[in-house]
Amino acid sequence: MAERASSGPPRGRRRGSPDTRSAILAAARSSFAEHGFAGTTIRAVAASAGVDAALVHHYFGTKDELFLAALELPVDPRKLIAPAVAGPVEQAAERFLGVFLTAWDDPDIRPSLVAVARGIMDPAANRLLSEGVLPVVIEPIGVALGIDRPAERMPLVASQVIGLILMRYVLVVEPLASMPRDRVIATYAPTIQRYLTGDLP
Amino acid sequence: MAERASSGPPRGRRRGSPDTRSAILAAARSSFAEHGFAGTTIRAVAASAGVDAALVHHYFGTKDELFLAALELPVDPRKLIAPAVAGPVEQAAERFLGVFLTAWDDPDIRPSLVAVARGIMDPAANRLLSEGVLPVVIEPIGVALGIDRPAERMPLVASQVIGLILMRYVLVVEPLASMPRDRVIATYAPTIQRYLTGDLP
């Protein structure tokens, strides 16, 4: 329940208490799942958690960052991807697959990523991918790389990467599950590179 | 419960009754889900359904065919794929994507296919894909096409097709969900064709 402080804001809203942060995150997760990314506002999350919108901004920053916090990723995908974005765009696919596999092949990180992937692929959470993960995580990679038409090309990249994740890590299908990292990169880099910078219809 | 017939087989096993077929299918679905494709035998399915193994063979033929029946696909994937297999292997990817999109874009068939896809991607049914769908449905396409190393190449094809299915039909992510059929084919055919017949590491 809400804690009231005599010097606090009006309307019975909660101030920062030890569990305020987790109450905001829980409200954010419910809202993103129920209303999608586009249908979620900081204001509505704050109201649902019984706090001021300013407190949500204070804890989490923008809606993008609240979304990433609600996903509970074990790594910040934007930091993870940074080395892939830096460098010539002609080898971006190799670098991208490299940092990507480094995270997914890490036994400390993989279980959390598999849980997140299952959540994203859950039909009940459809809009998390289309409205949240694509614009917040995936399309900015294309923008940072300076490719043309990133909003068209990055979903193609996502369609191959998601299939690879599903086969190699979630469903653990051979020979992909045991394929050495370098071979995975050499197998998939031409596909990803064409989607990033190649001729498309 | 089992019906007994005085002239029937011993050990109280059921003979063909109106619901025997559905009892066998239910037992098969449980066994494939619990023990995987490789861990399921006709004999065990028959015992679980309370019938003779010969009756399972009579109704469903081989274990492959029992598996396809248990998947309850709205179309027989082997018949669907037949036109894709006939013809020069150099254009197999285009033909494959063509018949594939014809089925998935059909509003009468799509809902059942989406339901099957969700079942296959369900982590609880992991082994349905790796032990059942790959060897029974997907790898035979590569064998029929006469490509080399079909057991290595067809999972690559599956990794791209599954990602496309997930984005276009299950999660309905734009621009893939609304992309015209010919453009989907032109976009993905080079990827699939390389996995089928191209140079791989």
Short mmCIF file of N, CA and C in Angstrom, two decimals, chain A residues 5-169:
data_model
loop_
_atom_site.label_atom_id
_atom_site.label_comp_id
_atom_site.label_asym_id
_atom_site.label_seq_id
_atom_site.Cartn_x
_atom_site.Cartn_y
_atom_site.Cartn_z
N ALA A 5 3.57 10.56 3.37
CA ALA A 5 4.51 11.38 4.14
C ALA A 5 3.87 12.75 4.27
N SER A 6 3.93 13.33 5.45
CA SER A 6 3.20 14.57 5.68
C SER A 6 3.68 15.68 4.76
N SER A 7 4.96 15.63 4.38
CA SER A 7 5.48 16.69 3.52
C SER A 7 5.45 16.27 2.04
N GLY A 8 4.82 15.13 1.75
CA GLY A 8 4.88 14.57 0.40
C GLY A 8 3.90 15.22 -0.56
N PRO A 9 3.88 14.73 -1.78
CA PRO A 9 2.98 15.27 -2.79
C PRO A 9 1.53 14.96 -2.41
N PRO A 10 0.58 15.71 -2.95
CA PRO A 10 -0.82 15.48 -2.62
C PRO A 10 -1.35 14.22 -3.30
N ARG A 11 -2.61 13.96 -3.15
CA ARG A 11 -3.35 12.87 -3.79
C ARG A 11 -2.87 11.48 -3.38
N GLY A 12 -2.27 11.40 -2.20
CA GLY A 12 -1.95 10.10 -1.65
C GLY A 12 -0.95 9.29 -2.44
N ARG A 13 -0.18 9.91 -3.33
CA ARG A 13 0.76 9.14 -4.13
C ARG A 13 2.01 8.79 -3.34
N ARG A 14 2.55 7.65 -3.69
CA ARG A 14 3.74 7.14 -3.01
C ARG A 14 4.98 7.93 -3.34
N ARG A 15 5.85 8.10 -2.40
CA ARG A 15 7.18 8.64 -2.70
C ARG A 15 8.14 7.47 -2.77
N GLY A 16 9.39 7.78 -3.05
CA GLY A 16 10.38 6.71 -3.15
C GLY A 16 10.46 5.88 -1.89
N SER A 17 10.07 4.62 -1.94
CA SER A 17 10.23 3.71 -0.82
C SER A 17 11.01 2.52 -1.35
N PRO A 18 11.48 1.65 -0.47
CA PRO A 18 12.34 0.57 -0.96
C PRO A 18 11.73 -0.23 -2.11
N ASP A 19 10.40 -0.39 -2.10
CA ASP A 19 9.81 -1.23 -3.15
C ASP A 19 9.11 -0.41 -4.24
N THR A 20 9.32 0.92 -4.21
CA THR A 20 8.67 1.76 -5.22
C THR A 20 9.16 1.39 -6.62
N ARG A 21 10.48 1.19 -6.72
CA ARG A 21 11.06 0.88 -8.01
C ARG A 21 10.44 -0.40 -8.60
N SER A 22 10.29 -1.42 -7.75
CA SER A 22 9.75 -2.68 -8.28
C SER A 22 8.25 -2.54 -8.56
N ALA A 23 7.56 -1.69 -7.80
CA ALA A 23 6.14 -1.46 -8.09
C ALA A 23 5.98 -0.78 -9.46
N ILE A 24 6.86 0.16 -9.76
CA ILE A 24 6.82 0.84 -11.06
C ILE A 24 7.11 -0.17 -12.17
N LEU A 25 8.12 -1.01 -11.97
CA LEU A 25 8.47 -2.00 -12.99
C LEU A 25 7.32 -2.98 -13.23
N ALA A 26 6.67 -3.39 -12.15
CA ALA A 26 5.54 -4.32 -12.30
C ALA A 26 4.41 -3.65 -13.07
N ALA A 27 4.13 -2.39 -12.75
CA ALA A 27 3.09 -1.66 -13.48
C ALA A 27 3.47 -1.50 -14.95
N ALA A 28 4.75 -1.23 -15.19
CA ALA A 28 5.22 -1.06 -16.58
C ALA A 28 5.06 -2.36 -17.35
N ARG A 29 5.46 -3.48 -16.74
CA ARG A 29 5.35 -4.77 -17.43
C ARG A 29 3.90 -5.07 -17.78
N SER A 30 2.99 -4.85 -16.84
CA SER A 30 1.56 -5.08 -17.12
C SER A 30 1.09 -4.21 -18.27
N SER A 31 1.49 -2.94 -18.25
CA SER A 31 1.00 -2.03 -19.27
C SER A 31 1.57 -2.37 -20.64
N PHE A 32 2.88 -2.66 -20.70
CA PHE A 32 3.48 -3.02 -22.00
C PHE A 32 2.83 -4.29 -22.55
N ALA A 33 2.56 -5.26 -21.66
CA ALA A 33 1.96 -6.52 -22.13
C ALA A 33 0.52 -6.30 -22.57
N GLU A 34 -0.21 -5.45 -21.84
CA GLU A 34 -1.64 -5.30 -22.13
C GLU A 34 -1.89 -4.29 -23.23
N HIS A 35 -1.16 -3.19 -23.22
CA HIS A 35 -1.46 -2.11 -24.17
C HIS A 35 -0.39 -1.95 -25.24
N GLY A 36 0.67 -2.75 -25.19
CA GLY A 36 1.75 -2.59 -26.15
C GLY A 36 2.63 -1.40 -25.79
N PHE A 37 3.72 -1.26 -26.56
CA PHE A 37 4.65 -0.17 -26.29
C PHE A 37 4.02 1.17 -26.61
N ALA A 38 3.39 1.27 -27.79
CA ALA A 38 2.82 2.55 -28.21
C ALA A 38 1.67 2.97 -27.30
N GLY A 39 0.93 2.00 -26.76
CA GLY A 39 -0.23 2.32 -25.93
C GLY A 39 0.10 2.56 -24.47
N THR A 40 1.38 2.52 -24.12
CA THR A 40 1.80 2.72 -22.74
C THR A 40 2.37 4.13 -22.56
N THR A 41 1.93 4.83 -21.53
CA THR A 41 2.50 6.14 -21.21
C THR A 41 3.13 6.10 -19.82
N ILE A 42 4.15 6.93 -19.64
CA ILE A 42 4.77 7.06 -18.32
C ILE A 42 3.70 7.46 -17.30
N ARG A 43 2.80 8.36 -17.72
CA ARG A 43 1.76 8.84 -16.82
C ARG A 43 0.87 7.69 -16.33
N ALA A 44 0.47 6.80 -17.28
CA ALA A 44 -0.42 5.70 -16.91
C ALA A 44 0.31 4.70 -16.00
N VAL A 45 1.60 4.47 -16.29
CA VAL A 45 2.37 3.55 -15.44
C VAL A 45 2.48 4.13 -14.03
N ALA A 46 2.74 5.44 -13.96
CA ALA A 46 2.86 6.10 -12.66
C ALA A 46 1.55 5.98 -11.88
N ALA A 47 0.43 6.24 -12.56
CA ALA A 47 -0.88 6.17 -11.89
C ALA A 47 -1.13 4.76 -11.38
N SER A 48 -0.80 3.76 -12.23
CA SER A 48 -1.04 2.38 -11.85
C SER A 48 -0.18 1.97 -10.66
N ALA A 49 1.03 2.55 -10.57
CA ALA A 49 1.93 2.22 -9.46
C ALA A 49 1.67 3.12 -8.26
N GLY A 50 0.79 4.11 -8.41
CA GLY A 50 0.46 5.01 -7.31
C GLY A 50 1.57 6.00 -6.99
N VAL A 51 2.32 6.42 -8.01
CA VAL A 51 3.41 7.38 -7.79
C VAL A 51 3.28 8.53 -8.79
N ASP A 52 4.08 9.55 -8.59
CA ASP A 52 4.12 10.66 -9.54
C ASP A 52 4.91 10.26 -10.78
N ALA A 53 4.48 10.80 -11.94
CA ALA A 53 5.20 10.53 -13.18
C ALA A 53 6.66 10.97 -13.07
N ALA A 54 6.90 12.05 -12.30
CA ALA A 54 8.28 12.54 -12.17
C ALA A 54 9.18 11.49 -11.53
N LEU A 55 8.57 10.69 -10.63
CA LEU A 55 9.37 9.66 -9.96
C LEU A 55 9.75 8.55 -10.95
N VAL A 56 8.84 8.23 -11.87
CA VAL A 56 9.15 7.23 -12.90
C VAL A 56 10.31 7.73 -13.76
N HIS A 57 10.21 9.01 -14.17
CA HIS A 57 11.31 9.58 -14.96
C HIS A 57 12.61 9.57 -14.15
N HIS A 58 12.50 9.89 -12.85
CA HIS A 58 13.69 9.92 -12.00
C HIS A 58 14.36 8.55 -11.95
N TYR A 59 13.57 7.51 -11.78
CA TYR A 59 14.14 6.17 -11.67
C TYR A 59 14.60 5.63 -13.03
N PHE A 60 13.81 5.87 -14.08
CA PHE A 60 14.02 5.11 -15.32
C PHE A 60 14.31 5.95 -16.56
N GLY A 61 14.17 7.28 -16.46
CA GLY A 61 14.44 8.09 -17.65
C GLY A 61 13.27 8.08 -18.62
N THR A 62 13.56 7.80 -19.90
CA THR A 62 12.53 7.85 -20.94
C THR A 62 11.69 6.58 -20.96
N LYS A 63 10.65 6.59 -21.78
CA LYS A 63 9.82 5.38 -21.95
C LYS A 63 10.65 4.25 -22.55
N ASP A 64 11.55 4.57 -23.48
CA ASP A 64 12.45 3.55 -24.04
C ASP A 64 13.21 2.84 -22.93
N GLU A 65 13.73 3.64 -22.01
CA GLU A 65 14.56 3.05 -20.94
C GLU A 65 13.71 2.28 -19.93
N LEU A 66 12.50 2.77 -19.69
CA LEU A 66 11.57 2.03 -18.84
C LEU A 66 11.25 0.68 -19.48
N PHE A 67 11.08 0.70 -20.80
CA PHE A 67 10.79 -0.54 -21.54
C PHE A 67 11.95 -1.54 -21.40
N LEU A 68 13.17 -1.06 -21.60
CA LEU A 68 14.33 -1.94 -21.47
C LEU A 68 14.44 -2.48 -20.05
N ALA A 69 14.16 -1.64 -19.05
CA ALA A 69 14.22 -2.10 -17.65
C ALA A 69 13.15 -3.16 -17.41
N ALA A 70 11.95 -2.96 -18.02
CA ALA A 70 10.86 -3.91 -17.81
C ALA A 70 11.17 -5.26 -18.46
N LEU A 71 11.95 -5.25 -19.55
CA LEU A 71 12.34 -6.51 -20.20
C LEU A 71 13.28 -7.32 -19.32
N GLU A 72 13.92 -6.65 -18.35
CA GLU A 72 14.86 -7.30 -17.44
C GLU A 72 15.95 -8.06 -18.19
N LEU A 73 16.53 -7.42 -19.18
CA LEU A 73 17.62 -8.05 -19.92
C LEU A 73 18.85 -8.15 -19.03
N PRO A 74 19.60 -9.23 -19.16
CA PRO A 74 20.81 -9.37 -18.35
C PRO A 74 21.94 -8.47 -18.83
N VAL A 75 21.82 -7.95 -20.04
CA VAL A 75 22.81 -7.00 -20.56
C VAL A 75 22.04 -5.88 -21.24
N ASP A 76 22.59 -4.69 -21.28
CA ASP A 76 21.97 -3.59 -22.01
C ASP A 76 22.28 -3.79 -23.49
N PRO A 77 21.24 -4.07 -24.30
CA PRO A 77 21.52 -4.41 -25.70
C PRO A 77 22.21 -3.27 -26.45
N ARG A 78 22.00 -2.04 -26.00
CA ARG A 78 22.62 -0.92 -26.72
C ARG A 78 24.12 -0.87 -26.45
N LYS A 79 24.51 -1.23 -25.20
CA LYS A 79 25.96 -1.29 -24.90
C LYS A 79 26.58 -2.48 -25.61
N LEU A 80 25.83 -3.60 -25.58
CA LEU A 80 26.32 -4.82 -26.22
C LEU A 80 26.61 -4.59 -27.69
N ILE A 81 25.72 -3.85 -28.35
CA ILE A 81 25.77 -3.70 -29.80
C ILE A 81 26.78 -2.63 -30.21
N ALA A 82 27.16 -1.78 -29.28
CA ALA A 82 28.03 -0.64 -29.64
C ALA A 82 29.25 -1.04 -30.48
N PRO A 83 30.00 -2.11 -30.11
CA PRO A 83 31.18 -2.46 -30.93
C PRO A 83 30.79 -2.90 -32.34
N ALA A 84 29.57 -3.43 -32.50
CA ALA A 84 29.14 -3.86 -33.83
C ALA A 84 28.85 -2.67 -34.73
N VAL A 85 28.44 -1.58 -34.10
CA VAL A 85 28.06 -0.40 -34.87
C VAL A 85 29.32 0.37 -35.29
N ALA A 86 30.35 0.32 -34.45
CA ALA A 86 31.59 1.04 -34.77
C ALA A 86 32.41 0.25 -35.77
N GLY A 87 32.72 0.85 -36.91
CA GLY A 87 33.52 0.16 -37.92
C GLY A 87 32.85 0.22 -39.27
N PRO A 88 33.53 -0.28 -40.30
CA PRO A 88 32.97 -0.18 -41.64
C PRO A 88 31.67 -0.97 -41.79
N VAL A 89 30.70 -0.38 -42.45
CA VAL A 89 29.39 -1.01 -42.57
C VAL A 89 29.48 -2.30 -43.37
N GLU A 90 30.51 -2.44 -44.21
CA GLU A 90 30.64 -3.63 -45.07
C GLU A 90 30.90 -4.90 -44.24
N GLN A 91 31.46 -4.75 -43.02
CA GLN A 91 31.65 -5.94 -42.17
C GLN A 91 30.73 -5.91 -40.95
N ALA A 92 29.68 -5.11 -41.03
CA ALA A 92 28.80 -4.95 -39.86
C ALA A 92 28.15 -6.27 -39.46
N ALA A 93 27.78 -7.11 -40.44
CA ALA A 93 27.10 -8.37 -40.11
C ALA A 93 28.00 -9.27 -39.27
N GLU A 94 29.28 -9.37 -39.66
CA GLU A 94 30.21 -10.21 -38.89
C GLU A 94 30.36 -9.70 -37.46
N ARG A 95 30.53 -8.38 -37.34
CA ARG A 95 30.68 -7.81 -35.99
C ARG A 95 29.41 -8.01 -35.18
N PHE A 96 28.26 -7.79 -35.83
CA PHE A 96 26.98 -7.94 -35.14
C PHE A 96 26.80 -9.37 -34.64
N LEU A 97 27.03 -10.35 -35.51
CA LEU A 97 26.90 -11.75 -35.10
C LEU A 97 27.92 -12.07 -34.01
N GLY A 98 29.09 -11.48 -34.07
CA GLY A 98 30.13 -11.73 -33.07
C GLY A 98 29.69 -11.31 -31.67
N VAL A 99 29.25 -10.05 -31.51
CA VAL A 99 28.85 -9.59 -30.18
C VAL A 99 27.58 -10.32 -29.72
N PHE A 100 26.75 -10.61 -30.69
CA PHE A 100 25.50 -11.31 -30.40
C PHE A 100 25.79 -12.71 -29.84
N LEU A 101 26.67 -13.46 -30.50
CA LEU A 101 26.99 -14.82 -30.04
C LEU A 101 27.76 -14.79 -28.74
N THR A 102 28.59 -13.77 -28.54
CA THR A 102 29.33 -13.66 -27.28
C THR A 102 28.36 -13.60 -26.10
N ALA A 103 27.28 -12.84 -26.27
CA ALA A 103 26.29 -12.75 -25.19
C ALA A 103 25.51 -14.06 -25.05
N TRP A 104 24.99 -14.57 -26.18
CA TRP A 104 24.13 -15.76 -26.11
C TRP A 104 24.90 -17.01 -25.71
N ASP A 105 26.17 -17.11 -26.09
CA ASP A 105 26.94 -18.32 -25.76
C ASP A 105 27.48 -18.28 -24.33
N ASP A 106 27.33 -17.15 -23.63
CA ASP A 106 27.80 -17.03 -22.25
C ASP A 106 26.83 -17.76 -21.32
N PRO A 107 27.31 -18.84 -20.66
CA PRO A 107 26.38 -19.63 -19.84
C PRO A 107 25.77 -18.84 -18.68
N ASP A 108 26.42 -17.73 -18.27
CA ASP A 108 25.83 -16.92 -17.20
C ASP A 108 24.68 -16.06 -17.70
N ILE A 109 24.73 -15.72 -18.99
CA ILE A 109 23.74 -14.78 -19.53
C ILE A 109 22.62 -15.51 -20.26
N ARG A 110 22.97 -16.65 -20.87
CA ARG A 110 22.02 -17.30 -21.77
C ARG A 110 20.64 -17.58 -21.15
N PRO A 111 20.58 -18.15 -19.92
CA PRO A 111 19.24 -18.48 -19.40
C PRO A 111 18.30 -17.26 -19.35
N SER A 112 18.84 -16.10 -18.96
CA SER A 112 17.98 -14.91 -18.91
C SER A 112 17.56 -14.51 -20.32
N LEU A 113 18.49 -14.61 -21.29
CA LEU A 113 18.14 -14.23 -22.66
C LEU A 113 17.09 -15.18 -23.23
N VAL A 114 17.21 -16.47 -22.92
CA VAL A 114 16.21 -17.43 -23.41
C VAL A 114 14.84 -17.08 -22.83
N ALA A 115 14.82 -16.71 -21.54
CA ALA A 115 13.54 -16.33 -20.92
C ALA A 115 12.95 -15.11 -21.61
N VAL A 116 13.81 -14.13 -21.92
CA VAL A 116 13.32 -12.92 -22.60
C VAL A 116 12.82 -13.29 -24.00
N ALA A 117 13.57 -14.14 -24.71
CA ALA A 117 13.18 -14.53 -26.07
C ALA A 117 11.82 -15.23 -26.04
N ARG A 118 11.62 -16.10 -25.06
CA ARG A 118 10.32 -16.77 -24.96
C ARG A 118 9.21 -15.76 -24.73
N GLY A 119 9.48 -14.77 -23.89
CA GLY A 119 8.48 -13.74 -23.64
C GLY A 119 8.15 -12.97 -24.90
N ILE A 120 9.19 -12.65 -25.68
CA ILE A 120 8.98 -11.87 -26.90
C ILE A 120 8.22 -12.69 -27.93
N MET A 121 8.49 -14.00 -27.99
CA MET A 121 7.84 -14.85 -28.98
C MET A 121 6.46 -15.29 -28.51
N ASP A 122 6.14 -15.05 -27.24
CA ASP A 122 4.82 -15.41 -26.73
C ASP A 122 3.75 -14.63 -27.48
N PRO A 123 2.81 -15.35 -28.13
CA PRO A 123 1.77 -14.65 -28.90
C PRO A 123 1.01 -13.63 -28.05
N ALA A 124 0.89 -13.88 -26.73
CA ALA A 124 0.16 -12.95 -25.87
C ALA A 124 0.90 -11.62 -25.75
N ALA A 125 2.20 -11.63 -26.07
CA ALA A 125 3.00 -10.42 -25.94
C ALA A 125 3.43 -9.91 -27.32
N ASN A 126 2.63 -10.26 -28.33
CA ASN A 126 2.95 -9.88 -29.71
C ASN A 126 3.57 -8.50 -29.85
N ARG A 127 2.90 -7.51 -29.26
CA ARG A 127 3.29 -6.14 -29.54
C ARG A 127 4.60 -5.74 -28.90
N LEU A 128 5.08 -6.55 -27.94
CA LEU A 128 6.39 -6.24 -27.36
C LEU A 128 7.46 -6.21 -28.43
N LEU A 129 7.39 -7.15 -29.37
CA LEU A 129 8.40 -7.18 -30.43
C LEU A 129 8.15 -6.06 -31.43
N SER A 130 6.93 -6.00 -31.95
CA SER A 130 6.69 -5.09 -33.06
C SER A 130 6.72 -3.62 -32.63
N GLU A 131 6.24 -3.35 -31.42
CA GLU A 131 6.16 -1.95 -30.99
C GLU A 131 7.30 -1.58 -30.07
N GLY A 132 7.92 -2.55 -29.42
CA GLY A 132 8.95 -2.23 -28.43
C GLY A 132 10.34 -2.60 -28.89
N VAL A 133 10.59 -3.90 -29.04
CA VAL A 133 11.96 -4.35 -29.29
C VAL A 133 12.47 -3.86 -30.64
N LEU A 134 11.62 -3.88 -31.67
CA LEU A 134 12.09 -3.41 -32.98
C LEU A 134 12.48 -1.94 -32.95
N PRO A 135 11.58 -1.03 -32.55
CA PRO A 135 11.97 0.39 -32.59
C PRO A 135 12.99 0.79 -31.53
N VAL A 136 12.96 0.14 -30.35
CA VAL A 136 13.85 0.59 -29.26
C VAL A 136 15.22 -0.06 -29.36
N VAL A 137 15.28 -1.32 -29.77
CA VAL A 137 16.55 -2.04 -29.74
C VAL A 137 17.11 -2.26 -31.15
N ILE A 138 16.27 -2.71 -32.09
CA ILE A 138 16.80 -3.22 -33.35
C ILE A 138 16.96 -2.14 -34.41
N GLU A 139 15.94 -1.32 -34.62
CA GLU A 139 16.06 -0.30 -35.65
C GLU A 139 17.17 0.71 -35.38
N PRO A 140 17.40 1.09 -34.11
CA PRO A 140 18.51 2.04 -33.85
C PRO A 140 19.87 1.51 -34.32
N ILE A 141 20.02 0.18 -34.37
CA ILE A 141 21.29 -0.37 -34.87
C ILE A 141 21.46 0.03 -36.33
N GLY A 142 20.40 -0.13 -37.11
CA GLY A 142 20.46 0.26 -38.52
C GLY A 142 20.68 1.75 -38.70
N VAL A 143 20.03 2.54 -37.85
CA VAL A 143 20.22 3.99 -37.92
C VAL A 143 21.67 4.34 -37.60
N ALA A 144 22.21 3.72 -36.55
CA ALA A 144 23.60 4.01 -36.15
C ALA A 144 24.58 3.58 -37.23
N LEU A 145 24.25 2.50 -37.95
CA LEU A 145 25.14 2.04 -39.03
C LEU A 145 25.02 2.93 -40.25
N GLY A 146 23.98 3.75 -40.30
CA GLY A 146 23.81 4.64 -41.44
C GLY A 146 23.32 3.94 -42.71
N ILE A 147 22.67 2.78 -42.55
CA ILE A 147 22.14 2.09 -43.74
C ILE A 147 20.89 2.81 -44.24
N ASP A 148 20.55 2.59 -45.51
CA ASP A 148 19.31 3.19 -46.01
C ASP A 148 18.12 2.32 -45.60
N ARG A 149 16.98 2.92 -45.49
CA ARG A 149 15.71 2.24 -45.16
C ARG A 149 15.84 1.30 -43.95
N PRO A 150 16.36 1.78 -42.81
CA PRO A 150 16.54 0.88 -41.66
C PRO A 150 15.23 0.25 -41.18
N ALA A 151 14.11 0.96 -41.31
CA ALA A 151 12.83 0.40 -40.83
C ALA A 151 12.36 -0.75 -41.70
N GLU A 152 12.90 -0.86 -42.94
CA GLU A 152 12.58 -2.02 -43.77
C GLU A 152 13.62 -3.11 -43.62
N ARG A 153 14.89 -2.70 -43.51
CA ARG A 153 15.96 -3.70 -43.50
C ARG A 153 16.10 -4.40 -42.14
N MET A 154 15.95 -3.67 -41.05
CA MET A 154 16.21 -4.30 -39.75
C MET A 154 15.20 -5.40 -39.41
N PRO A 155 13.92 -5.29 -39.81
CA PRO A 155 13.04 -6.46 -39.58
C PRO A 155 13.48 -7.71 -40.35
N LEU A 156 14.13 -7.53 -41.52
CA LEU A 156 14.67 -8.70 -42.22
C LEU A 156 15.79 -9.32 -41.40
N VAL A 157 16.69 -8.46 -40.89
CA VAL A 157 17.76 -8.96 -40.00
C VAL A 157 17.13 -9.70 -38.82
N ALA A 158 16.10 -9.07 -38.23
CA ALA A 158 15.46 -9.70 -37.06
C ALA A 158 14.87 -11.05 -37.42
N SER A 159 14.30 -11.18 -38.65
CA SER A 159 13.66 -12.44 -39.02
C SER A 159 14.67 -13.58 -39.09
N GLN A 160 15.92 -13.28 -39.47
CA GLN A 160 16.93 -14.34 -39.49
C GLN A 160 17.52 -14.58 -38.10
N VAL A 161 17.75 -13.50 -37.37
CA VAL A 161 18.36 -13.65 -36.04
C VAL A 161 17.40 -14.38 -35.10
N ILE A 162 16.10 -14.06 -35.17
CA ILE A 162 15.12 -14.73 -34.31
C ILE A 162 15.05 -16.22 -34.64
N GLY A 163 15.09 -16.56 -35.94
CA GLY A 163 15.07 -17.97 -36.31
C GLY A 163 16.30 -18.70 -35.79
N LEU A 164 17.45 -18.03 -35.87
CA LEU A 164 18.69 -18.62 -35.36
C LEU A 164 18.61 -18.81 -33.84
N ILE A 165 18.13 -17.78 -33.13
CA ILE A 165 17.97 -17.88 -31.67
C ILE A 165 17.06 -19.05 -31.32
N LEU A 166 15.94 -19.12 -32.03
CA LEU A 166 14.96 -20.16 -31.72
C LEU A 166 15.57 -21.55 -31.90
N MET A 167 16.27 -21.76 -33.04
CA MET A 167 16.82 -23.07 -33.33
C MET A 167 18.01 -23.41 -32.42
N ARG A 168 18.94 -22.46 -32.26
CA ARG A 168 20.19 -22.75 -31.55
C ARG A 168 20.04 -22.73 -30.04
N TYR A 169 19.24 -21.78 -29.51
CA TYR A 169 19.24 -21.58 -28.06
C TYR A 169 17.94 -21.98 -27.38
#
